[in-house]
Amino acid sequence: MRASLKQEDVALDERLPEIAGTRPPTRPETEAPPLPAEPAKAKPEKRKRESFALVASDLRRLDALRSTMKAAGRPARKSELVRAGLAALAALDHAETIALLDALPPLKRTAAKDDEKARAGKKKSSQRKAAARKR
């Protein structure tokens, strides 16, 4: 096939000598064509669910930010806004981050109640499993 293509090129050069000089030179047969370099695709990180408490005013801020982004033509999910906030915090130096954290009003911790509820739910499910095994 290459030989027939070269013969065709030679025939065209003979018929149209003025165009022959403008065509790029052909490669020798021994040279392999370079493969295009493909950029390494980064694997997306696995998503992990996490729950945390926010006060009502923070939720209103998130909703207001979502509305603003939607009006600007770039709708955003709450998780995207939280991730963007983390990226912005990471760009600050330690003193600025500490100042922002100190400016936040403290939240009442309710972790003990949540842990009790989680333990109670686990007991119930483990009791159900044990009862199902006995059947």
mmCIF file of N, CA and C in Angstrom:
data_model
loop_
_atom_site.group_PDB
_atom_site.id
_atom_site.type_symbol
_atom_site.label_atom_id
_atom_site.label_comp_id
_atom_site.label_asym_id
_atom_site.label_seq_id
_atom_site.Cartn_x
_atom_site.Cartn_y
_atom_site.Cartn_z
ATOM 1 N N MET A 1 0.826 -1.189 0.000
ATOM 2 C CA MET A 1 0.000 0.000 0.000
ATOM 3 C C MET A 1 0.871 1.254 0.000
ATOM 4 N N ARG A 2 1.958 1.217 0.826
ATOM 5 C CA ARG A 2 2.837 2.385 0.864
ATOM 6 C C ARG A 2 3.476 2.629 -0.500
ATOM 7 N N ALA A 3 3.834 1.529 -1.166
ATOM 8 C CA ALA A 3 4.473 1.660 -2.480
ATOM 9 C C ALA A 3 3.520 2.329 -3.467
ATOM 10 N N SER A 4 2.249 1.950 -3.429
ATOM 11 C CA SER A 4 1.285 2.551 -4.360
ATOM 12 C C SER A 4 1.061 4.030 -4.035
ATOM 13 N N LEU A 5 1.101 4.365 -2.745
ATOM 14 C CA LEU A 5 0.953 5.772 -2.368
ATOM 15 C C LEU A 5 2.149 6.597 -2.825
ATOM 16 N N LYS A 6 3.349 6.015 -2.722
ATOM 17 C CA LYS A 6 4.539 6.726 -3.183
ATOM 18 C C LYS A 6 4.502 6.915 -4.702
ATOM 19 N N GLN A 7 4.029 5.895 -5.421
ATOM 20 C CA GLN A 7 3.918 6.023 -6.879
ATOM 21 C C GLN A 7 2.925 7.124 -7.239
ATOM 22 N N GLU A 8 1.864 7.188 -6.489
ATOM 23 C CA GLU A 8 0.860 8.233 -6.736
ATOM 24 C C GLU A 8 1.454 9.619 -6.470
ATOM 25 N N ASP A 9 2.251 9.735 -5.390
ATOM 26 C CA ASP A 9 2.901 11.020 -5.094
ATOM 27 C C ASP A 9 3.861 11.429 -6.203
ATOM 28 N N VAL A 10 4.621 10.475 -6.714
ATOM 29 C CA VAL A 10 5.572 10.768 -7.796
ATOM 30 C C VAL A 10 4.826 11.207 -9.052
ATOM 31 N N ALA A 11 3.720 10.519 -9.355
ATOM 32 C CA ALA A 11 2.929 10.875 -10.534
ATOM 33 C C ALA A 11 2.348 12.276 -10.396
ATOM 34 N N LEU A 12 1.896 12.618 -9.189
ATOM 35 C CA LEU A 12 1.364 13.971 -8.963
ATOM 36 C C LEU A 12 2.469 15.020 -9.092
ATOM 37 N N ASP A 13 3.652 14.697 -8.586
ATOM 38 C CA ASP A 13 4.773 15.631 -8.701
ATOM 39 C C ASP A 13 5.121 15.901 -10.166
ATOM 40 N N GLU A 14 5.040 14.865 -11.002
ATOM 41 C CA GLU A 14 5.359 15.036 -12.431
ATOM 42 C C GLU A 14 4.295 15.880 -13.122
ATOM 43 N N ARG A 15 3.020 15.669 -12.755
ATOM 44 C CA ARG A 15 1.942 16.411 -13.408
ATOM 45 C C ARG A 15 1.842 17.846 -12.904
ATOM 46 N N LEU A 16 2.107 18.030 -11.613
ATOM 47 C CA LEU A 16 1.960 19.357 -11.015
ATOM 48 C C LEU A 16 3.263 19.760 -10.323
ATOM 49 N N PRO A 17 4.266 20.183 -11.087
ATOM 50 C CA PRO A 17 5.568 20.483 -10.473
ATOM 51 C C PRO A 17 5.524 21.700 -9.542
ATOM 52 N N GLU A 18 4.629 22.674 -9.776
ATOM 53 C CA GLU A 18 4.614 23.873 -8.921
ATOM 54 C C GLU A 18 4.115 23.557 -7.520
ATOM 55 N N ILE A 19 3.277 22.539 -7.365
ATOM 56 C CA ILE A 19 2.757 22.176 -6.048
ATOM 57 C C ILE A 19 3.719 21.239 -5.338
ATOM 58 N N ALA A 20 4.562 20.547 -6.086
ATOM 59 C CA ALA A 20 5.463 19.549 -5.509
ATOM 60 C C ALA A 20 6.382 20.161 -4.469
ATOM 61 N N GLY A 21 6.835 21.372 -4.659
ATOM 62 C CA GLY A 21 7.755 21.995 -3.720
ATOM 63 C C GLY A 21 7.082 22.458 -2.442
ATOM 64 N N THR A 22 5.771 22.631 -2.456
ATOM 65 C CA THR A 22 5.081 23.116 -1.264
ATOM 66 C C THR A 22 4.631 22.015 -0.327
ATOM 67 N N ARG A 23 4.634 20.762 -0.787
ATOM 68 C CA ARG A 23 4.200 19.651 0.038
ATOM 69 C C ARG A 23 5.294 19.301 1.042
ATOM 70 N N PRO A 24 4.919 18.939 2.274
ATOM 71 C CA PRO A 24 5.959 18.576 3.250
ATOM 72 C C PRO A 24 6.642 17.276 2.836
ATOM 73 N N PRO A 25 7.912 17.134 3.170
ATOM 74 C CA PRO A 25 8.636 15.915 2.792
ATOM 75 C C PRO A 25 8.049 14.706 3.502
ATOM 76 N N THR A 26 8.108 13.569 2.822
ATOM 77 C CA THR A 26 7.593 12.331 3.409
ATOM 78 C C THR A 26 8.652 11.727 4.315
ATOM 79 N N ARG A 27 8.209 10.931 5.257
ATOM 80 C CA ARG A 27 9.119 10.295 6.199
ATOM 81 C C ARG A 27 9.709 9.037 5.587
ATOM 82 N N PRO A 28 10.892 8.671 5.994
ATOM 83 C CA PRO A 28 11.440 7.398 5.537
ATOM 84 C C PRO A 28 10.618 6.240 6.125
ATOM 85 N N GLU A 29 10.622 5.109 5.424
ATOM 86 C CA GLU A 29 9.807 3.973 5.837
ATOM 87 C C GLU A 29 10.241 3.391 7.176
ATOM 88 N N THR A 30 11.495 3.501 7.518
ATOM 89 C CA THR A 30 11.986 2.866 8.738
ATOM 90 C C THR A 30 11.564 3.617 9.994
ATOM 91 N N GLU A 31 11.223 4.871 9.872
ATOM 92 C CA GLU A 31 10.859 5.666 11.048
ATOM 93 C C GLU A 31 9.408 5.395 11.432
ATOM 94 N N ALA A 32 9.194 5.029 12.665
ATOM 95 C CA ALA A 32 7.835 4.764 13.149
ATOM 96 C C ALA A 32 7.171 6.088 13.501
ATOM 97 N N PRO A 33 5.897 6.229 13.223
ATOM 98 C CA PRO A 33 5.223 7.481 13.573
ATOM 99 C C PRO A 33 5.165 7.638 15.089
ATOM 100 N N PRO A 34 5.390 8.851 15.581
ATOM 101 C CA PRO A 34 5.362 9.049 17.036
ATOM 102 C C PRO A 34 3.934 8.911 17.554
ATOM 103 N N LEU A 35 3.824 8.283 18.699
ATOM 104 C CA LEU A 35 2.517 8.137 19.325
ATOM 105 C C LEU A 35 2.194 9.400 20.119
ATOM 106 N N PRO A 36 0.949 9.842 20.069
ATOM 107 C CA PRO A 36 0.603 11.038 20.839
ATOM 108 C C PRO A 36 0.708 10.734 22.333
ATOM 109 N N ALA A 37 1.260 11.664 23.064
ATOM 110 C CA ALA A 37 1.412 11.480 24.503
ATOM 111 C C ALA A 37 0.070 11.721 25.170
ATOM 112 N N GLU A 38 -0.406 10.691 25.845
ATOM 113 C CA GLU A 38 -1.679 10.809 26.543
ATOM 114 C C GLU A 38 -1.408 11.222 27.982
ATOM 115 N N PRO A 39 -2.092 12.250 28.454
ATOM 116 C CA PRO A 39 -1.890 12.634 29.846
ATOM 117 C C PRO A 39 -2.469 11.566 30.769
ATOM 118 N N ALA A 40 -1.797 11.352 31.865
ATOM 119 C CA ALA A 40 -2.263 10.346 32.821
ATOM 120 C C ALA A 40 -3.561 10.839 33.446
ATOM 121 N N LYS A 41 -4.587 10.009 33.339
ATOM 122 C CA LYS A 41 -5.871 10.377 33.920
ATOM 123 C C LYS A 41 -5.833 10.079 35.411
ATOM 124 N N ALA A 42 -6.199 11.073 36.183
ATOM 125 C CA ALA A 42 -6.236 10.890 37.623
ATOM 126 C C ALA A 42 -7.520 10.166 37.990
ATOM 127 N N LYS A 43 -7.387 9.152 38.825
ATOM 128 C CA LYS A 43 -8.569 8.437 39.270
ATOM 129 C C LYS A 43 -9.342 9.327 40.231
ATOM 130 N N PRO A 44 -10.652 9.371 40.064
ATOM 131 C CA PRO A 44 -11.421 10.177 41.026
ATOM 132 C C PRO A 44 -11.360 9.526 42.403
ATOM 133 N N GLU A 45 -11.309 10.362 43.413
ATOM 134 C CA GLU A 45 -11.255 9.847 44.769
ATOM 135 C C GLU A 45 -12.587 9.213 45.131
ATOM 136 N N LYS A 46 -12.523 8.234 46.003
ATOM 137 C CA LYS A 46 -13.750 7.616 46.477
ATOM 138 C C LYS A 46 -14.486 8.607 47.371
ATOM 139 N N ARG A 47 -15.789 8.620 47.217
ATOM 140 C CA ARG A 47 -16.599 9.494 48.043
ATOM 141 C C ARG A 47 -16.863 8.809 49.370
ATOM 142 N N LYS A 48 -16.895 9.600 50.410
ATOM 143 C CA LYS A 48 -17.178 9.066 51.728
ATOM 144 C C LYS A 48 -18.219 9.958 52.384
ATOM 145 N N ARG A 49 -19.230 9.348 52.939
ATOM 146 C CA ARG A 49 -20.276 10.115 53.592
ATOM 147 C C ARG A 49 -19.821 10.514 54.991
ATOM 148 N N GLU A 50 -20.176 11.716 55.359
ATOM 149 C CA GLU A 50 -19.848 12.237 56.671
ATOM 150 C C GLU A 50 -20.992 13.143 57.091
ATOM 151 N N SER A 51 -21.313 13.128 58.353
ATOM 152 C CA SER A 51 -22.364 14.029 58.823
ATOM 153 C C SER A 51 -21.770 14.958 59.867
ATOM 154 N N PHE A 52 -22.270 16.170 59.889
ATOM 155 C CA PHE A 52 -21.810 17.142 60.860
ATOM 156 C C PHE A 52 -22.944 18.120 61.115
ATOM 157 N N ALA A 53 -22.837 18.822 62.212
ATOM 158 C CA ALA A 53 -23.900 19.728 62.622
ATOM 159 C C ALA A 53 -23.584 21.150 62.171
ATOM 160 N N LEU A 54 -24.611 21.828 61.701
ATOM 161 C CA LEU A 54 -24.514 23.243 61.355
ATOM 162 C C LEU A 54 -25.670 23.968 62.030
ATOM 163 N N VAL A 55 -25.416 25.199 62.425
ATOM 164 C CA VAL A 55 -26.502 25.996 62.972
ATOM 165 C C VAL A 55 -27.371 26.491 61.822
ATOM 166 N N ALA A 56 -28.561 26.931 62.134
ATOM 167 C CA ALA A 56 -29.518 27.357 61.114
ATOM 168 C C ALA A 56 -28.962 28.502 60.268
ATOM 169 N N SER A 57 -28.217 29.403 60.878
ATOM 170 C CA SER A 57 -27.679 30.532 60.111
ATOM 171 C C SER A 57 -26.662 30.068 59.064
ATOM 172 N N ASP A 58 -25.886 29.030 59.397
ATOM 173 C CA ASP A 58 -24.926 28.492 58.425
ATOM 174 C C ASP A 58 -25.653 27.817 57.267
ATOM 175 N N LEU A 59 -26.736 27.124 57.569
ATOM 176 C CA LEU A 59 -27.535 26.507 56.506
ATOM 177 C C LEU A 59 -28.150 27.565 55.599
ATOM 178 N N ARG A 60 -28.593 28.672 56.209
ATOM 179 C CA ARG A 60 -29.134 29.775 55.391
ATOM 180 C C ARG A 60 -28.040 30.363 54.498
ATOM 181 N N ARG A 61 -26.819 30.472 55.042
ATOM 182 C CA ARG A 61 -25.693 30.964 54.222
ATOM 183 C C ARG A 61 -25.432 30.042 53.037
ATOM 184 N N LEU A 62 -25.440 28.733 53.300
ATOM 185 C CA LEU A 62 -25.230 27.767 52.213
ATOM 186 C C LEU A 62 -26.309 27.914 51.147
ATOM 187 N N ASP A 63 -27.565 28.046 51.588
ATOM 188 C CA ASP A 63 -28.664 28.201 50.628
ATOM 189 C C ASP A 63 -28.533 29.504 49.849
ATOM 190 N N ALA A 64 -28.109 30.579 50.533
ATOM 191 C CA ALA A 64 -27.927 31.861 49.847
ATOM 192 C C ALA A 64 -26.798 31.765 48.814
ATOM 193 N N LEU A 65 -25.713 31.087 49.176
ATOM 194 C CA LEU A 65 -24.602 30.892 48.235
ATOM 195 C C LEU A 65 -25.045 30.064 47.033
ATOM 196 N N ARG A 66 -25.840 29.024 47.304
ATOM 197 C CA ARG A 66 -26.346 28.202 46.201
ATOM 198 C C ARG A 66 -27.215 29.034 45.266
ATOM 199 N N SER A 67 -28.068 29.887 45.823
ATOM 200 C CA SER A 67 -28.926 30.746 45.002
ATOM 201 C C SER A 67 -28.098 31.717 44.179
ATOM 202 N N THR A 68 -27.071 32.287 44.801
ATOM 203 C CA THR A 68 -26.191 33.227 44.096
ATOM 204 C C THR A 68 -25.480 32.539 42.948
ATOM 205 N N MET A 69 -24.974 31.338 43.199
ATOM 206 C CA MET A 69 -24.267 30.605 42.156
ATOM 207 C C MET A 69 -25.209 30.215 41.016
ATOM 208 N N LYS A 70 -26.436 29.859 41.368
ATOM 209 C CA LYS A 70 -27.410 29.491 40.338
ATOM 210 C C LYS A 70 -27.743 30.706 39.477
ATOM 211 N N ALA A 71 -27.892 31.880 40.108
ATOM 212 C CA ALA A 71 -28.171 33.102 39.360
ATOM 213 C C ALA A 71 -26.999 33.489 38.474
ATOM 214 N N ALA A 72 -25.780 33.128 38.878
ATOM 215 C CA ALA A 72 -24.582 33.444 38.100
ATOM 216 C C ALA A 72 -24.375 32.453 36.961
ATOM 217 N N GLY A 73 -25.237 31.424 36.894
ATOM 218 C CA GLY A 73 -25.121 30.460 35.808
ATOM 219 C C GLY A 73 -24.289 29.240 36.151
ATOM 220 N N ARG A 74 -23.896 29.093 37.391
ATOM 221 C CA ARG A 74 -23.112 27.927 37.821
ATOM 222 C C ARG A 74 -23.759 27.338 39.067
ATOM 223 N N PRO A 75 -24.774 26.476 38.877
ATOM 224 C CA PRO A 75 -25.390 25.860 40.050
ATOM 225 C C PRO A 75 -24.364 25.044 40.828
ATOM 226 N N ALA A 76 -24.481 25.054 42.153
ATOM 227 C CA ALA A 76 -23.530 24.327 42.998
ATOM 228 C C ALA A 76 -24.291 23.546 44.063
ATOM 229 N N ARG A 77 -23.780 22.376 44.371
ATOM 230 C CA ARG A 77 -24.348 21.580 45.453
ATOM 231 C C ARG A 77 -23.715 22.019 46.768
ATOM 232 N N LYS A 78 -24.368 21.653 47.864
ATOM 233 C CA LYS A 78 -23.833 22.015 49.177
ATOM 234 C C LYS A 78 -22.444 21.426 49.374
ATOM 235 N N SER A 79 -22.266 20.183 48.946
ATOM 236 C CA SER A 79 -20.963 19.538 49.135
ATOM 237 C C SER A 79 -19.878 20.264 48.342
ATOM 238 N N GLU A 80 -20.228 20.789 47.167
ATOM 239 C CA GLU A 80 -19.239 21.549 46.386
ATOM 240 C C GLU A 80 -18.842 22.822 47.117
ATOM 241 N N LEU A 81 -19.819 23.487 47.721
ATOM 242 C CA LEU A 81 -19.516 24.716 48.453
ATOM 243 C C LEU A 81 -18.645 24.424 49.675
ATOM 244 N N VAL A 82 -18.915 23.326 50.345
ATOM 245 C CA VAL A 82 -18.096 22.946 51.498
ATOM 246 C C VAL A 82 -16.674 22.638 51.045
ATOM 247 N N ARG A 83 -16.534 21.914 49.930
ATOM 248 C CA ARG A 83 -15.196 21.606 49.415
ATOM 249 C C ARG A 83 -14.456 22.872 48.991
ATOM 250 N N ALA A 84 -15.178 23.815 48.371
ATOM 251 C CA ALA A 84 -14.551 25.079 47.976
ATOM 252 C C ALA A 84 -14.113 25.863 49.211
ATOM 253 N N GLY A 85 -14.922 25.821 50.261
ATOM 254 C CA GLY A 85 -14.545 26.480 51.511
ATOM 255 C C GLY A 85 -13.296 25.863 52.119
ATOM 256 N N LEU A 86 -13.186 24.535 52.045
ATOM 257 C CA LEU A 86 -11.980 23.865 52.546
ATOM 258 C C LEU A 86 -10.750 24.276 51.743
ATOM 259 N N ALA A 87 -10.921 24.390 50.428
ATOM 260 C CA ALA A 87 -9.798 24.808 49.587
ATOM 261 C C ALA A 87 -9.391 26.239 49.922
ATOM 262 N N ALA A 88 -10.380 27.098 50.180
ATOM 263 C CA ALA A 88 -10.064 28.487 50.536
ATOM 264 C C ALA A 88 -9.360 28.552 51.890
ATOM 265 N N LEU A 89 -9.797 27.737 52.843
ATOM 266 C CA LEU A 89 -9.129 27.703 54.148
ATOM 267 C C LEU A 89 -7.698 27.187 54.023
ATOM 268 N N ALA A 90 -7.501 26.202 53.179
ATOM 269 C CA ALA A 90 -6.158 25.649 53.001
ATOM 270 C C ALA A 90 -5.212 26.676 52.384
ATOM 271 N N ALA A 91 -5.758 27.623 51.630
ATOM 272 C CA ALA A 91 -4.914 28.637 50.995
ATOM 273 C C ALA A 91 -4.486 29.725 51.986
ATOM 274 N N LEU A 92 -5.172 29.814 53.119
ATOM 275 C CA LEU A 92 -4.814 30.831 54.125
ATOM 276 C C LEU A 92 -3.642 30.347 54.962
ATOM 277 N N ASP A 93 -2.958 31.307 55.604
ATOM 278 C CA ASP A 93 -1.903 30.885 56.523
ATOM 279 C C ASP A 93 -2.535 30.547 57.876
ATOM 280 N N HIS A 94 -1.738 29.984 58.767
ATOM 281 C CA HIS A 94 -2.266 29.488 60.040
ATOM 282 C C HIS A 94 -2.910 30.580 60.872
ATOM 283 N N ALA A 95 -2.311 31.752 60.906
ATOM 284 C CA ALA A 95 -2.840 32.841 61.734
ATOM 285 C C ALA A 95 -4.227 33.265 61.256
ATOM 286 N N GLU A 96 -4.414 33.356 59.937
ATOM 287 C CA GLU A 96 -5.718 33.744 59.398
ATOM 288 C C GLU A 96 -6.769 32.667 59.670
ATOM 289 N N THR A 97 -6.373 31.418 59.543
ATOM 290 C CA THR A 97 -7.304 30.324 59.808
ATOM 291 C C THR A 97 -7.713 30.305 61.269
ATOM 292 N N ILE A 98 -6.759 30.503 62.163
ATOM 293 C CA ILE A 98 -7.060 30.535 63.596
ATOM 294 C C ILE A 98 -7.983 31.697 63.918
ATOM 295 N N ALA A 99 -7.751 32.850 63.290
ATOM 296 C CA ALA A 99 -8.613 34.008 63.523
ATOM 297 C C ALA A 99 -10.045 33.724 63.070
ATOM 298 N N LEU A 100 -10.194 33.060 61.928
ATOM 299 C CA LEU A 100 -11.535 32.711 61.460
ATOM 300 C C LEU A 100 -12.213 31.719 62.399
ATOM 301 N N LEU A 101 -11.468 30.725 62.859
ATOM 302 C CA LEU A 101 -12.036 29.735 63.777
ATOM 303 C C LEU A 101 -12.430 30.374 65.103
ATOM 304 N N ASP A 102 -11.607 31.291 65.581
ATOM 305 C CA ASP A 102 -11.924 31.966 66.840
ATOM 306 C C ASP A 102 -13.152 32.867 66.711
ATOM 307 N N ALA A 103 -13.422 33.373 65.511
ATOM 308 C CA ALA A 103 -14.567 34.252 65.293
ATOM 309 C C ALA A 103 -15.889 33.494 65.218
ATOM 310 N N LEU A 104 -15.823 32.180 65.034
ATOM 311 C CA LEU A 104 -17.050 31.382 64.955
ATOM 312 C C LEU A 104 -17.705 31.260 66.323
ATOM 313 N N PRO A 105 -19.038 31.352 66.374
ATOM 314 C CA PRO A 105 -19.704 31.105 67.656
ATOM 315 C C PRO A 105 -19.626 29.619 67.984
ATOM 316 N N PRO A 106 -19.439 29.278 69.257
ATOM 317 C CA PRO A 106 -19.307 27.866 69.616
ATOM 318 C C PRO A 106 -20.638 27.127 69.456
ATOM 319 N N LEU A 107 -20.534 25.855 69.097
ATOM 320 C CA LEU A 107 -21.706 24.996 68.995
ATOM 321 C C LEU A 107 -21.768 24.094 70.216
ATOM 322 N N LYS A 108 -22.984 23.810 70.641
ATOM 323 C CA LYS A 108 -23.144 22.891 71.753
ATOM 324 C C LYS A 108 -22.897 21.482 71.237
ATOM 325 N N ARG A 109 -22.033 20.758 71.908
ATOM 326 C CA ARG A 109 -21.691 19.405 71.461
ATOM 327 C C ARG A 109 -22.774 18.432 71.898
ATOM 328 N N THR A 110 -23.219 17.610 70.974
ATOM 329 C CA THR A 110 -24.240 16.610 71.270
ATOM 330 C C THR A 110 -23.757 15.227 70.872
ATOM 331 N N ALA A 111 -22.469 15.041 70.839
ATOM 332 C CA ALA A 111 -21.909 13.767 70.379
ATOM 333 C C ALA A 111 -22.309 12.621 71.290
ATOM 334 N N ALA A 112 -22.434 12.867 72.600
ATOM 335 C CA ALA A 112 -22.779 11.794 73.530
ATOM 336 C C ALA A 112 -24.164 11.246 73.214
ATOM 337 N N LYS A 113 -25.114 12.113 72.930
ATOM 338 C CA LYS A 113 -26.466 11.656 72.604
ATOM 339 C C LYS A 113 -26.469 10.872 71.304
ATOM 340 N N ASP A 114 -25.716 11.361 70.304
ATOM 341 C CA ASP A 114 -25.657 10.666 69.018
ATOM 342 C C ASP A 114 -25.026 9.293 69.174
ATOM 343 N N ASP A 115 -23.993 9.202 70.014
ATOM 344 C CA ASP A 115 -23.338 7.913 70.230
ATOM 345 C C ASP A 115 -24.283 6.921 70.902
ATOM 346 N N GLU A 116 -25.073 7.425 71.884
ATOM 347 C CA GLU A 116 -26.024 6.551 72.566
ATOM 348 C C GLU A 116 -27.062 6.016 71.585
ATOM 349 N N LYS A 117 -27.574 6.883 70.712
ATOM 350 C CA LYS A 117 -28.566 6.469 69.720
ATOM 351 C C LYS A 117 -27.963 5.437 68.770
ATOM 352 N N ALA A 118 -26.732 5.668 68.362
ATOM 353 C CA ALA A 118 -26.083 4.735 67.438
ATOM 354 C C ALA A 118 -25.884 3.384 68.098
ATOM 355 N N ARG A 119 -25.464 3.389 69.370
ATOM 356 C CA ARG A 119 -25.262 2.127 70.077
ATOM 357 C C ARG A 119 -26.581 1.392 70.262
ATOM 358 N N ALA A 120 -27.635 2.127 70.579
ATOM 359 C CA ALA A 120 -28.942 1.498 70.770
ATOM 360 C C ALA A 120 -29.417 0.858 69.466
ATOM 361 N N GLY A 121 -29.201 1.536 68.365
ATOM 362 C CA GLY A 121 -29.596 0.991 67.068
ATOM 363 C C GLY A 121 -28.808 -0.254 66.723
ATOM 364 N N LYS A 122 -27.530 -0.273 67.063
ATOM 365 C CA LYS A 122 -26.703 -1.449 66.784
ATOM 366 C C LYS A 122 -27.157 -2.642 67.626
ATOM 367 N N LYS A 123 -27.525 -2.374 68.884
ATOM 368 C CA LYS A 123 -27.990 -3.466 69.734
ATOM 369 C C LYS A 123 -29.249 -4.079 69.148
ATOM 370 N N LYS A 124 -30.140 -3.245 68.706
ATOM 371 C CA LYS A 124 -31.388 -3.752 68.161
ATOM 372 C C LYS A 124 -31.135 -4.576 66.908
ATOM 373 N N SER A 125 -30.285 -4.082 66.026
ATOM 374 C CA SER A 125 -30.034 -4.825 64.792
ATOM 375 C C SER A 125 -29.291 -6.116 65.083
ATOM 376 N N SER A 126 -28.376 -6.111 66.053
ATOM 377 C CA SER A 126 -27.662 -7.348 66.379
ATOM 378 C C SER A 126 -28.608 -8.348 67.044
ATOM 379 N N GLN A 127 -29.559 -7.835 67.842
ATOM 380 C CA GLN A 127 -30.540 -8.731 68.457
ATOM 381 C C GLN A 127 -31.431 -9.356 67.382
ATOM 382 N N ARG A 128 -31.807 -8.561 66.375
ATOM 383 C CA ARG A 128 -32.626 -9.089 65.271
ATOM 384 C C ARG A 128 -31.878 -10.162 64.505
ATOM 385 N N LYS A 129 -30.599 -9.935 64.263
ATOM 386 C CA LYS A 129 -29.799 -10.921 63.537
ATOM 387 C C LYS A 129 -29.697 -12.220 64.326
ATOM 388 N N ALA A 130 -29.491 -12.099 65.632
ATOM 389 C CA ALA A 130 -29.382 -13.297 66.473
ATOM 390 C C ALA A 130 -30.699 -14.061 66.475
ATOM 391 N N ALA A 131 -31.804 -13.354 66.517
ATOM 392 C CA ALA A 131 -33.119 -13.997 66.495
ATOM 393 C C ALA A 131 -33.349 -14.675 65.157
ATOM 394 N N ALA A 132 -32.896 -14.059 64.081
ATOM 395 C CA ALA A 132 -33.072 -14.661 62.763
ATOM 396 C C ALA A 132 -32.238 -15.920 62.634
ATOM 397 N N ARG A 133 -31.070 -15.967 63.248
ATOM 398 C CA ARG A 133 -30.231 -17.156 63.185
ATOM 399 C C ARG A 133 -30.857 -18.329 63.928
ATOM 400 N N LYS A 134 -31.552 -18.013 65.027
ATOM 401 C CA LYS A 134 -32.177 -19.060 65.836
ATOM 402 C C LYS A 134 -33.332 -19.710 65.097
ATOM 403 N N ARG A 135 -33.966 -19.000 64.227
ATOM 404 C CA ARG A 135 -35.120 -19.531 63.494
ATOM 405 C C ARG A 135 -34.678 -20.558 62.569
#
